[in-house]
mmCIF file of C-alpha atoms in Angstrom:
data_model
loop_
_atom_site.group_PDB
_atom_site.id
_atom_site.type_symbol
_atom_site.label_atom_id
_atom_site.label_comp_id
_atom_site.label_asym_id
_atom_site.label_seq_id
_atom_site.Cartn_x
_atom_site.Cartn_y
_atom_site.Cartn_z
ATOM 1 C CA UNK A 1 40.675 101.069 147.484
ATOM 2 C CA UNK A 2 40.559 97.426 147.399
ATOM 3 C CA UNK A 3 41.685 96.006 143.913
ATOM 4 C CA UNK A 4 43.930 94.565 141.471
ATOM 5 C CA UNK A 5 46.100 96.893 139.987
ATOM 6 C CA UNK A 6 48.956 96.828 137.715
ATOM 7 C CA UNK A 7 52.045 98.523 136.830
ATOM 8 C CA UNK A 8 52.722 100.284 134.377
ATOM 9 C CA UNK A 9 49.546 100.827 132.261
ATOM 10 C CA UNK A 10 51.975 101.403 129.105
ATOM 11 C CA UNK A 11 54.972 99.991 127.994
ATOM 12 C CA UNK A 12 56.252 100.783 124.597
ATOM 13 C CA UNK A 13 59.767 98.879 123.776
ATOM 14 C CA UNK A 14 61.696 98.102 121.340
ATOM 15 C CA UNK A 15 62.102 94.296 119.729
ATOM 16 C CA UNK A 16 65.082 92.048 121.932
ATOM 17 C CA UNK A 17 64.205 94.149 125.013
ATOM 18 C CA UNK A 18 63.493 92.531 128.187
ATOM 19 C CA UNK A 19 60.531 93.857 130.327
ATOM 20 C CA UNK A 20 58.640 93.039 133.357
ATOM 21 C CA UNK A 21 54.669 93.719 134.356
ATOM 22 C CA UNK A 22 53.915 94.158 138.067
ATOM 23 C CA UNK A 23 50.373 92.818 139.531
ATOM 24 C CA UNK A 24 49.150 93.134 143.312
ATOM 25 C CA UNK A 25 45.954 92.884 144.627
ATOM 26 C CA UNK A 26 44.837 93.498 147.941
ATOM 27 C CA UNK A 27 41.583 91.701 148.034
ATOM 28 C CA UNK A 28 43.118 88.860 150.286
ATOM 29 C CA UNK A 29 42.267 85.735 147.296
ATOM 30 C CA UNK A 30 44.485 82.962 147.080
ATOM 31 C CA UNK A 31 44.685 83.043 142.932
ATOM 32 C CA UNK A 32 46.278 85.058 140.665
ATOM 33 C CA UNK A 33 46.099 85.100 136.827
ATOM 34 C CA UNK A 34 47.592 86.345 133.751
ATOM 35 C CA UNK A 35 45.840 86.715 130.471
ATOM 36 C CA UNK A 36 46.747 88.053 127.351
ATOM 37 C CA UNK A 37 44.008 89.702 125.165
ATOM 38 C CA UNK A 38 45.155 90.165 120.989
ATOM 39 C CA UNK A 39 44.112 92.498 119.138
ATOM 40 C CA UNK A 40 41.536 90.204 118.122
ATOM 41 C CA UNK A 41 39.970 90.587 121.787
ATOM 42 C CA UNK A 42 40.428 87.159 122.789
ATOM 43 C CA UNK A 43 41.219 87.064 126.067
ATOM 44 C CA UNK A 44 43.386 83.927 127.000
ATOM 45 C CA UNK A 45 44.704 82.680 129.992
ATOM 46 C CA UNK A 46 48.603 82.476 130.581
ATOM 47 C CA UNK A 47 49.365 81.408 134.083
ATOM 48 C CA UNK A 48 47.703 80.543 137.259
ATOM 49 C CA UNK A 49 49.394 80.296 140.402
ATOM 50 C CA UNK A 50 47.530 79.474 144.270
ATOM 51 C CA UNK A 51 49.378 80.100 146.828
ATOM 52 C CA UNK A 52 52.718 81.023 145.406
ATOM 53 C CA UNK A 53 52.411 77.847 143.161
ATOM 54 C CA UNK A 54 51.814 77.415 139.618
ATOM 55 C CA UNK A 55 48.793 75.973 139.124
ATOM 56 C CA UNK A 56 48.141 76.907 134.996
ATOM 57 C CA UNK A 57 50.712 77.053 132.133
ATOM 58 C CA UNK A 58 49.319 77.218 129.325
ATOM 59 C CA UNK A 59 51.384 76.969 126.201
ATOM 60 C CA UNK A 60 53.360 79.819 126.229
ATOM 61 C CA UNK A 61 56.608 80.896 125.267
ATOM 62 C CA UNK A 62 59.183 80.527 127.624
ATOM 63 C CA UNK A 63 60.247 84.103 127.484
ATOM 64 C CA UNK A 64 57.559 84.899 129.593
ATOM 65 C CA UNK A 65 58.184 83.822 132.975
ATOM 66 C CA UNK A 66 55.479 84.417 135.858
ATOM 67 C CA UNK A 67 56.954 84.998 139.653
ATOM 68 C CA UNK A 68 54.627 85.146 143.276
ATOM 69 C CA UNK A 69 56.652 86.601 145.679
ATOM 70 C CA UNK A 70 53.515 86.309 148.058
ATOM 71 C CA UNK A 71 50.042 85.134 147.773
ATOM 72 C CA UNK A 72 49.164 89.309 146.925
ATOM 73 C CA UNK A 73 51.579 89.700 143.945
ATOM 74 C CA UNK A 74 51.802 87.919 140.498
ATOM 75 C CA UNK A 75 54.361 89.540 138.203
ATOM 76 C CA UNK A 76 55.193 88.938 134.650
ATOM 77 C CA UNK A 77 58.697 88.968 132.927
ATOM 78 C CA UNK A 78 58.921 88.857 129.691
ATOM 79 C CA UNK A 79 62.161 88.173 128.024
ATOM 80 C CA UNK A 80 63.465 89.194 123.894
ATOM 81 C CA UNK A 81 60.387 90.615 123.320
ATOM 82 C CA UNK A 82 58.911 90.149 120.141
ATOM 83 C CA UNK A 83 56.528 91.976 117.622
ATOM 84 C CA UNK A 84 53.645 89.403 117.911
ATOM 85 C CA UNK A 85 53.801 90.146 121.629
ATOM 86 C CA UNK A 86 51.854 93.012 121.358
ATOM 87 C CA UNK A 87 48.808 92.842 123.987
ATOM 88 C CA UNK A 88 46.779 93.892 126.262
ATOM 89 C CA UNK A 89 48.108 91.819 129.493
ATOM 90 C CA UNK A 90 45.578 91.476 132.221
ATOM 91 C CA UNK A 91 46.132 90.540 135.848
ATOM 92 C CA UNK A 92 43.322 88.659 137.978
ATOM 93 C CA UNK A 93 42.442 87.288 140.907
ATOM 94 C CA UNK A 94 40.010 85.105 142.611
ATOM 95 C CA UNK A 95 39.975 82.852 145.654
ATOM 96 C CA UNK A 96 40.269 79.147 144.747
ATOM 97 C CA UNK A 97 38.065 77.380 142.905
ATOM 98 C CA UNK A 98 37.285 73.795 143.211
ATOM 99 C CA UNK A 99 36.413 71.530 140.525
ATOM 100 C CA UNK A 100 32.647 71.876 141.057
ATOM 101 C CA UNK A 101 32.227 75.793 142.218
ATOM 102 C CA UNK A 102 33.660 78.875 140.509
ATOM 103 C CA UNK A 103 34.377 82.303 142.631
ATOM 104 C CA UNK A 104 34.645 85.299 140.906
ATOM 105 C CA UNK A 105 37.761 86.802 139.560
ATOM 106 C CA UNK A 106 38.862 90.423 139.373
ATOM 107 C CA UNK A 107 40.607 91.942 136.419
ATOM 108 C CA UNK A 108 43.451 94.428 136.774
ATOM 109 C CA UNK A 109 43.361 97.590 134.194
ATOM 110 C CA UNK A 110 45.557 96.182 132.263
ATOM 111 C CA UNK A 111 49.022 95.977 130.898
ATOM 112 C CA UNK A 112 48.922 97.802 127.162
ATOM 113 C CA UNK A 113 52.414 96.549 125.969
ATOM 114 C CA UNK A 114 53.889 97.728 122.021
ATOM 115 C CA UNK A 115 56.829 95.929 121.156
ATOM 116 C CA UNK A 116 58.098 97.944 117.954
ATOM 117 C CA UNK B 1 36.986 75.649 115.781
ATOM 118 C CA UNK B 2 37.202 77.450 118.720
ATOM 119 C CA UNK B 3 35.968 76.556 122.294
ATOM 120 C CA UNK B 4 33.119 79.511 122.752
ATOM 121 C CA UNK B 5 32.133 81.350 119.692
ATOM 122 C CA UNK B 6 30.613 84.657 119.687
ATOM 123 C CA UNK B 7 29.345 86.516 116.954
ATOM 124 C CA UNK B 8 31.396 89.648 117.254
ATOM 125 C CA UNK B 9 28.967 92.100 116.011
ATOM 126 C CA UNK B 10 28.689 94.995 116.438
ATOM 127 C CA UNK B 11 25.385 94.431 116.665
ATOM 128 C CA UNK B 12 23.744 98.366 116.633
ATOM 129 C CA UNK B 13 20.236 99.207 118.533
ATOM 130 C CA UNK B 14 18.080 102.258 119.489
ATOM 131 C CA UNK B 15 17.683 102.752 122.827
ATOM 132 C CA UNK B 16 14.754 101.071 124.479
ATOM 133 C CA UNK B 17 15.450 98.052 122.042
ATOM 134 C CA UNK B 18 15.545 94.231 123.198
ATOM 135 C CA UNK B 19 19.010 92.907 122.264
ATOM 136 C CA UNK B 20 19.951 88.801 122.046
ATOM 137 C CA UNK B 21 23.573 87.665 122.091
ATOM 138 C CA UNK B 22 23.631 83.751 121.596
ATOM 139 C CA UNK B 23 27.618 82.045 122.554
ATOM 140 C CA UNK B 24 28.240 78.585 121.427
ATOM 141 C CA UNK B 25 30.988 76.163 123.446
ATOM 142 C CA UNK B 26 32.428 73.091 122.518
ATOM 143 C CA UNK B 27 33.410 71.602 125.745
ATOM 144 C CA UNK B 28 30.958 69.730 126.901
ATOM 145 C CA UNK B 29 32.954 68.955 129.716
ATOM 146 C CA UNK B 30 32.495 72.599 131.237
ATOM 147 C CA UNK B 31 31.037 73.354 134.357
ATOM 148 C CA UNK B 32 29.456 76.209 134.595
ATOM 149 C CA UNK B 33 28.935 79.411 132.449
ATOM 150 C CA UNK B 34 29.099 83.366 132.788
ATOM 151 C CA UNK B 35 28.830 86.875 130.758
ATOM 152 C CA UNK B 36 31.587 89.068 131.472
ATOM 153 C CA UNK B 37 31.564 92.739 129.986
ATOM 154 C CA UNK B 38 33.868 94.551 128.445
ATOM 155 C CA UNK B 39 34.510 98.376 128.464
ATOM 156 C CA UNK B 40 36.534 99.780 125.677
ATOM 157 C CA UNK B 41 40.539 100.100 126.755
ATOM 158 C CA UNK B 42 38.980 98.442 129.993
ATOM 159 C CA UNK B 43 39.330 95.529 131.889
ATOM 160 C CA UNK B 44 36.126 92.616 132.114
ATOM 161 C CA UNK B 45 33.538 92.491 134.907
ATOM 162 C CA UNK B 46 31.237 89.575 135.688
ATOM 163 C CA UNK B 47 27.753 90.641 134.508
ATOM 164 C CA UNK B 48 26.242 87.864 135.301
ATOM 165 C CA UNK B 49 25.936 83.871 136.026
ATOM 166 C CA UNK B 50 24.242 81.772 133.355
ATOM 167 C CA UNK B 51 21.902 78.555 134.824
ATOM 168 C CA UNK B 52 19.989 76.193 132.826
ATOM 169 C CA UNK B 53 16.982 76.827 134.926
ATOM 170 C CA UNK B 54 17.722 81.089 133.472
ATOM 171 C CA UNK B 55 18.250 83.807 135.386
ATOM 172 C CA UNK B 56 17.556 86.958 135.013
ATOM 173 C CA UNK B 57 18.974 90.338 136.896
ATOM 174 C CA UNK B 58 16.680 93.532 135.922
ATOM 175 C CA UNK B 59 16.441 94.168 132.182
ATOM 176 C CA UNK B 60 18.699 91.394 132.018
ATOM 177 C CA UNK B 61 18.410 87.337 131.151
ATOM 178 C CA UNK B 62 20.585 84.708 130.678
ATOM 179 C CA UNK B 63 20.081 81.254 129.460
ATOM 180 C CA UNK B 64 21.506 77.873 129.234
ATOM 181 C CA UNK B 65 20.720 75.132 126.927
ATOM 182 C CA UNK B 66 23.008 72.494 127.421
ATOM 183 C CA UNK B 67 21.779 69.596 125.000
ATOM 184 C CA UNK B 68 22.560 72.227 121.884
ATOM 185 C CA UNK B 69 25.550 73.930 123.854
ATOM 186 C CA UNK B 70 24.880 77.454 123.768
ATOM 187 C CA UNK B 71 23.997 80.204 126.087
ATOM 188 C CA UNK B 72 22.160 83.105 125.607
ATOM 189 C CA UNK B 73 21.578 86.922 126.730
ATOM 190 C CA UNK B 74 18.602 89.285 126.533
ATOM 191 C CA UNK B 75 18.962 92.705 127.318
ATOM 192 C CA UNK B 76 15.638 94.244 127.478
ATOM 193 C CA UNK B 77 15.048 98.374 127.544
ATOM 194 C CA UNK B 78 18.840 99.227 126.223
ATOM 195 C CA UNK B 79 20.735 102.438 127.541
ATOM 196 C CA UNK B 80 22.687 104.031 126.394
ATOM 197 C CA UNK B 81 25.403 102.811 129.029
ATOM 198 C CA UNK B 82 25.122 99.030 127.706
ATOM 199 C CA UNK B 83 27.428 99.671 124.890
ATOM 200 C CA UNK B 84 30.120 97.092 125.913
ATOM 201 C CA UNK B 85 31.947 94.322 124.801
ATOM 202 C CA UNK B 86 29.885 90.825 125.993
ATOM 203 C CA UNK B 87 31.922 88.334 127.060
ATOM 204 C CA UNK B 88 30.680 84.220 126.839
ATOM 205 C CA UNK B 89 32.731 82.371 129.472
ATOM 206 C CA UNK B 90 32.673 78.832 130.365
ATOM 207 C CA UNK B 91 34.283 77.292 133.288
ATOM 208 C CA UNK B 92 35.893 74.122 133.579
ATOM 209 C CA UNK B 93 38.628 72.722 135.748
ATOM 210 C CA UNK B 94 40.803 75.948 137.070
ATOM 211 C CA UNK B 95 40.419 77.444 133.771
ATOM 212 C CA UNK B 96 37.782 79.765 132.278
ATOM 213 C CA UNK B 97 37.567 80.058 128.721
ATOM 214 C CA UNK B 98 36.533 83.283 126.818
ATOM 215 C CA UNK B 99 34.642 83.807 123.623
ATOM 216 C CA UNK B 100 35.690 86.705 121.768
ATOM 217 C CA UNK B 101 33.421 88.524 122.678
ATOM 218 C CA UNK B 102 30.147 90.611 120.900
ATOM 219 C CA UNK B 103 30.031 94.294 120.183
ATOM 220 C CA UNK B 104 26.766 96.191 121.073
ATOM 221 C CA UNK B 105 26.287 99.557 120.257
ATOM 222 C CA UNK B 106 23.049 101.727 121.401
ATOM 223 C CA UNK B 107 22.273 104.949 119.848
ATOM 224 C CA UNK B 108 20.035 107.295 121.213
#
Protein backbone atom coordinates (compact mmCIF):
# COMPACT_ATOMS: atom_id res chain seq x y z
CA UNK A 1 0.00 0.00 0.00
CA UNK A 2 1.37 3.30 -0.74
CA UNK A 3 1.50 5.58 2.46
CA UNK A 4 2.98 7.19 5.34
CA UNK A 5 3.22 5.11 8.16
CA UNK A 6 4.69 5.28 11.49
CA UNK A 7 6.18 3.30 14.15
CA UNK A 8 5.05 2.48 16.91
CA UNK A 9 1.38 3.64 17.19
CA UNK A 10 1.89 3.68 21.18
CA UNK A 11 4.50 4.56 23.33
CA UNK A 12 3.88 4.81 26.99
CA UNK A 13 7.23 5.88 29.06
CA UNK A 14 8.17 6.99 31.92
CA UNK A 15 9.44 10.87 32.68
CA UNK A 16 13.68 11.25 31.88
CA UNK A 17 13.31 8.45 29.29
CA UNK A 18 14.64 8.87 25.94
CA UNK A 19 12.51 7.67 22.92
CA UNK A 20 12.49 7.74 19.26
CA UNK A 21 9.34 7.81 16.55
CA UNK A 22 10.00 6.21 13.16
CA UNK A 23 8.22 7.78 9.86
CA UNK A 24 8.58 6.39 6.14
CA UNK A 25 6.58 6.96 3.37
CA UNK A 26 6.71 5.45 0.16
CA UNK A 27 4.82 7.87 -1.94
CA UNK A 28 8.13 9.14 -3.63
CA UNK A 29 7.54 13.27 -2.21
CA UNK A 30 10.42 15.23 -1.48
CA UNK A 31 8.91 16.67 2.12
CA UNK A 32 8.50 15.32 5.24
CA UNK A 33 6.82 16.78 8.37
CA UNK A 34 6.32 16.44 11.96
CA UNK A 35 3.43 17.81 13.89
CA UNK A 36 2.40 17.57 17.24
CA UNK A 37 -1.40 17.65 18.03
CA UNK A 38 -2.29 18.51 22.20
CA UNK A 39 -4.84 17.42 23.71
CA UNK A 40 -6.41 20.51 22.78
CA UNK A 41 -6.41 19.20 19.00
CA UNK A 42 -4.23 21.75 17.68
CA UNK A 43 -2.25 20.38 15.32
CA UNK A 44 1.19 22.25 14.98
CA UNK A 45 3.97 21.88 12.89
CA UNK A 46 7.49 20.81 14.32
CA UNK A 47 9.94 20.23 11.56
CA UNK A 48 10.18 20.24 7.88
CA UNK A 49 12.91 18.83 6.05
CA UNK A 50 13.24 18.58 1.70
CA UNK A 51 15.52 16.58 0.62
CA UNK A 52 17.32 15.42 3.69
CA UNK A 53 17.49 19.16 4.76
CA UNK A 54 15.78 21.04 7.33
CA UNK A 55 13.69 23.30 5.92
CA UNK A 56 11.14 24.21 9.24
CA UNK A 57 12.06 24.48 12.97
CA UNK A 58 9.74 25.76 14.65
CA UNK A 59 10.31 26.62 18.26
CA UNK A 60 10.77 23.56 19.83
CA UNK A 61 12.62 22.12 22.50
CA UNK A 62 15.82 20.88 21.75
CA UNK A 63 15.16 17.47 23.14
CA UNK A 64 13.46 16.68 20.18
CA UNK A 65 15.75 16.19 17.44
CA UNK A 66 14.42 15.29 13.78
CA UNK A 67 16.89 12.95 11.47
CA UNK A 68 16.35 12.06 7.29
CA UNK A 69 18.36 9.33 6.60
CA UNK A 70 16.85 9.51 2.96
CA UNK A 71 14.36 11.58 1.20
CA UNK A 72 11.59 8.42 2.33
CA UNK A 73 12.24 8.56 6.13
CA UNK A 74 11.79 11.39 8.76
CA UNK A 75 12.32 10.15 12.31
CA UNK A 76 11.85 11.80 15.58
CA UNK A 77 14.04 11.51 18.81
CA UNK A 78 12.99 12.77 21.61
CA UNK A 79 15.28 13.15 24.50
CA UNK A 80 14.30 13.47 28.83
CA UNK A 81 10.96 13.23 28.05
CA UNK A 82 8.68 15.23 29.87
CA UNK A 83 4.98 15.19 31.15
CA UNK A 84 3.78 18.12 28.92
CA UNK A 85 5.07 16.02 26.04
CA UNK A 86 2.19 14.09 25.87
CA UNK A 87 0.79 14.04 22.09
CA UNK A 88 -0.41 12.79 19.38
CA UNK A 89 2.81 13.06 16.92
CA UNK A 90 1.95 13.00 13.28
CA UNK A 91 4.22 12.31 10.33
CA UNK A 92 3.53 13.91 6.74
CA UNK A 93 4.52 14.26 3.55
CA UNK A 94 4.10 16.19 0.45
CA UNK A 95 6.19 17.05 -2.59
CA UNK A 96 7.60 20.60 -2.44
CA UNK A 97 5.79 23.45 -2.38
CA UNK A 98 6.75 26.72 -3.77
CA UNK A 99 5.90 29.97 -2.43
CA UNK A 100 2.87 30.46 -4.71
CA UNK A 101 1.38 26.65 -5.09
CA UNK A 102 0.61 24.18 -2.29
CA UNK A 103 0.63 20.15 -3.00
CA UNK A 104 -1.07 18.07 -0.80
CA UNK A 105 0.35 16.43 2.21
CA UNK A 106 -0.31 12.99 3.68
CA UNK A 107 -0.67 12.30 7.35
CA UNK A 108 0.78 9.21 9.00
CA UNK A 109 -1.61 7.40 11.77
CA UNK A 110 0.01 8.81 14.21
CA UNK A 111 2.41 8.59 17.06
CA UNK A 112 0.10 8.41 20.52
CA UNK A 113 3.01 9.06 23.02
CA UNK A 114 2.18 9.11 27.32
CA UNK A 115 4.99 10.27 29.16
CA UNK A 116 3.94 9.35 32.90
CA UNK B 1 -5.09 35.52 19.43
CA UNK B 2 -4.49 32.75 17.45
CA UNK B 3 -3.73 32.52 13.65
CA UNK B 4 -7.10 30.47 12.44
CA UNK B 5 -9.88 30.25 14.88
CA UNK B 6 -12.49 27.72 14.80
CA UNK B 7 -15.37 27.43 16.83
CA UNK B 8 -14.86 24.00 18.26
CA UNK B 9 -18.35 22.93 18.58
CA UNK B 10 -19.60 20.27 18.68
CA UNK B 11 -22.00 21.56 16.71
CA UNK B 12 -24.98 18.51 16.72
CA UNK B 13 -27.45 17.96 13.52
CA UNK B 14 -30.10 15.46 12.26
CA UNK B 15 -29.31 13.87 9.37
CA UNK B 16 -30.38 15.50 6.16
CA UNK B 17 -29.53 18.92 7.93
CA UNK B 18 -27.42 21.85 6.22
CA UNK B 19 -24.40 22.47 8.48
CA UNK B 20 -22.02 25.95 8.29
CA UNK B 21 -18.56 25.99 9.85
CA UNK B 22 -17.10 29.64 9.48
CA UNK B 23 -12.74 29.74 10.34
CA UNK B 24 -11.25 33.08 10.89
CA UNK B 25 -7.20 33.74 10.08
CA UNK B 26 -5.12 36.44 10.96
CA UNK B 27 -2.43 36.28 8.44
CA UNK B 28 -3.22 38.15 5.85
CA UNK B 29 -0.15 37.25 4.34
CA UNK B 30 -1.42 33.56 3.59
CA UNK B 31 -1.70 32.10 0.39
CA UNK B 32 -4.08 29.89 -0.02
CA UNK B 33 -6.67 27.99 2.18
CA UNK B 34 -8.03 24.31 2.79
CA UNK B 35 -10.50 22.03 5.08
CA UNK B 36 -8.85 19.09 6.33
CA UNK B 37 -10.97 16.40 8.32
CA UNK B 38 -10.43 14.77 11.16
CA UNK B 39 -11.47 11.20 12.26
CA UNK B 40 -11.48 10.47 15.90
CA UNK B 41 -7.90 8.73 17.09
CA UNK B 42 -7.22 9.39 13.25
CA UNK B 43 -4.98 11.16 11.24
CA UNK B 44 -6.33 14.51 8.83
CA UNK B 45 -7.30 14.24 5.15
CA UNK B 46 -7.68 17.14 2.73
CA UNK B 47 -11.45 17.56 2.18
CA UNK B 48 -11.24 20.12 0.17
CA UNK B 49 -9.56 23.47 -1.41
CA UNK B 50 -11.14 26.79 -0.47
CA UNK B 51 -11.16 29.71 -3.55
CA UNK B 52 -12.55 33.06 -3.33
CA UNK B 53 -14.45 32.49 -6.48
CA UNK B 54 -16.17 29.07 -4.00
CA UNK B 55 -16.10 25.79 -4.78
CA UNK B 56 -18.11 23.32 -4.17
CA UNK B 57 -17.60 19.23 -4.33
CA UNK B 58 -21.18 17.37 -4.01
CA UNK B 59 -23.11 18.28 -0.87
CA UNK B 60 -20.18 20.21 -0.16
CA UNK B 61 -19.09 24.22 -0.42
CA UNK B 62 -16.41 26.16 0.53
CA UNK B 63 -15.89 29.82 0.58
CA UNK B 64 -13.41 32.53 0.79
CA UNK B 65 -13.84 36.04 1.76
CA UNK B 66 -10.68 37.59 1.96
CA UNK B 67 -11.46 41.40 2.77
CA UNK B 68 -13.13 40.04 6.32
CA UNK B 69 -10.59 37.00 6.53
CA UNK B 70 -12.63 34.08 6.99
CA UNK B 71 -13.57 30.99 5.17
CA UNK B 72 -16.46 29.08 5.24
CA UNK B 73 -18.06 25.42 4.80
CA UNK B 74 -21.56 24.18 3.95
CA UNK B 75 -22.36 20.75 4.18
CA UNK B 76 -25.66 20.20 2.68
CA UNK B 77 -27.82 16.66 3.18
CA UNK B 78 -25.57 15.41 6.38
CA UNK B 79 -24.82 11.56 6.90
CA UNK B 80 -24.32 10.07 9.18
CA UNK B 81 -20.55 9.44 8.09
CA UNK B 82 -19.75 13.37 8.28
CA UNK B 83 -19.23 13.26 11.93
CA UNK B 84 -15.55 14.46 11.91
CA UNK B 85 -13.35 16.86 13.19
CA UNK B 86 -13.14 20.05 10.42
CA UNK B 87 -10.02 21.32 10.05
CA UNK B 88 -9.43 25.39 8.75
CA UNK B 89 -5.95 25.49 7.20
CA UNK B 90 -4.19 28.31 5.69
CA UNK B 91 -1.08 28.15 3.74
CA UNK B 92 1.66 30.43 3.66
CA UNK B 93 5.34 30.14 2.93
CA UNK B 94 6.33 26.20 3.59
CA UNK B 95 4.09 26.22 6.47
CA UNK B 96 0.38 25.42 6.87
CA UNK B 97 -1.32 26.56 9.80
CA UNK B 98 -4.25 24.69 11.54
CA UNK B 99 -7.28 25.93 13.37
CA UNK B 100 -8.34 23.78 16.05
CA UNK B 101 -10.59 22.42 14.51
CA UNK B 102 -14.84 22.10 14.78
CA UNK B 103 -16.74 19.13 16.08
CA UNK B 104 -19.85 17.97 14.08
CA UNK B 105 -21.95 15.41 15.21
CA UNK B 106 -25.05 13.90 13.07
CA UNK B 107 -27.62 11.83 14.64
CA UNK B 108 -29.89 9.82 12.85
Amino acid sequence: DTAVSQTPKYLVTQMGNDKSIKCEQNLGHDTMYWYKQDSKKFLKIMFSYNNKELIINETVPNRFSPKSPDKAHLNLHINSLELGDSAVYFCASSLRRTSSSYNEQFFGPGTRLTVL
Amino acid sequence: RKEVEQDPGPFNVPEGATVAFNCTYSNSASQSFFWYRQDCRKEPKLLMSVYSSGNEDGRFTAQLNRASQYISLLIRDSKLSDSATYLCVSHAGNMLTFGGGTRLMVKP
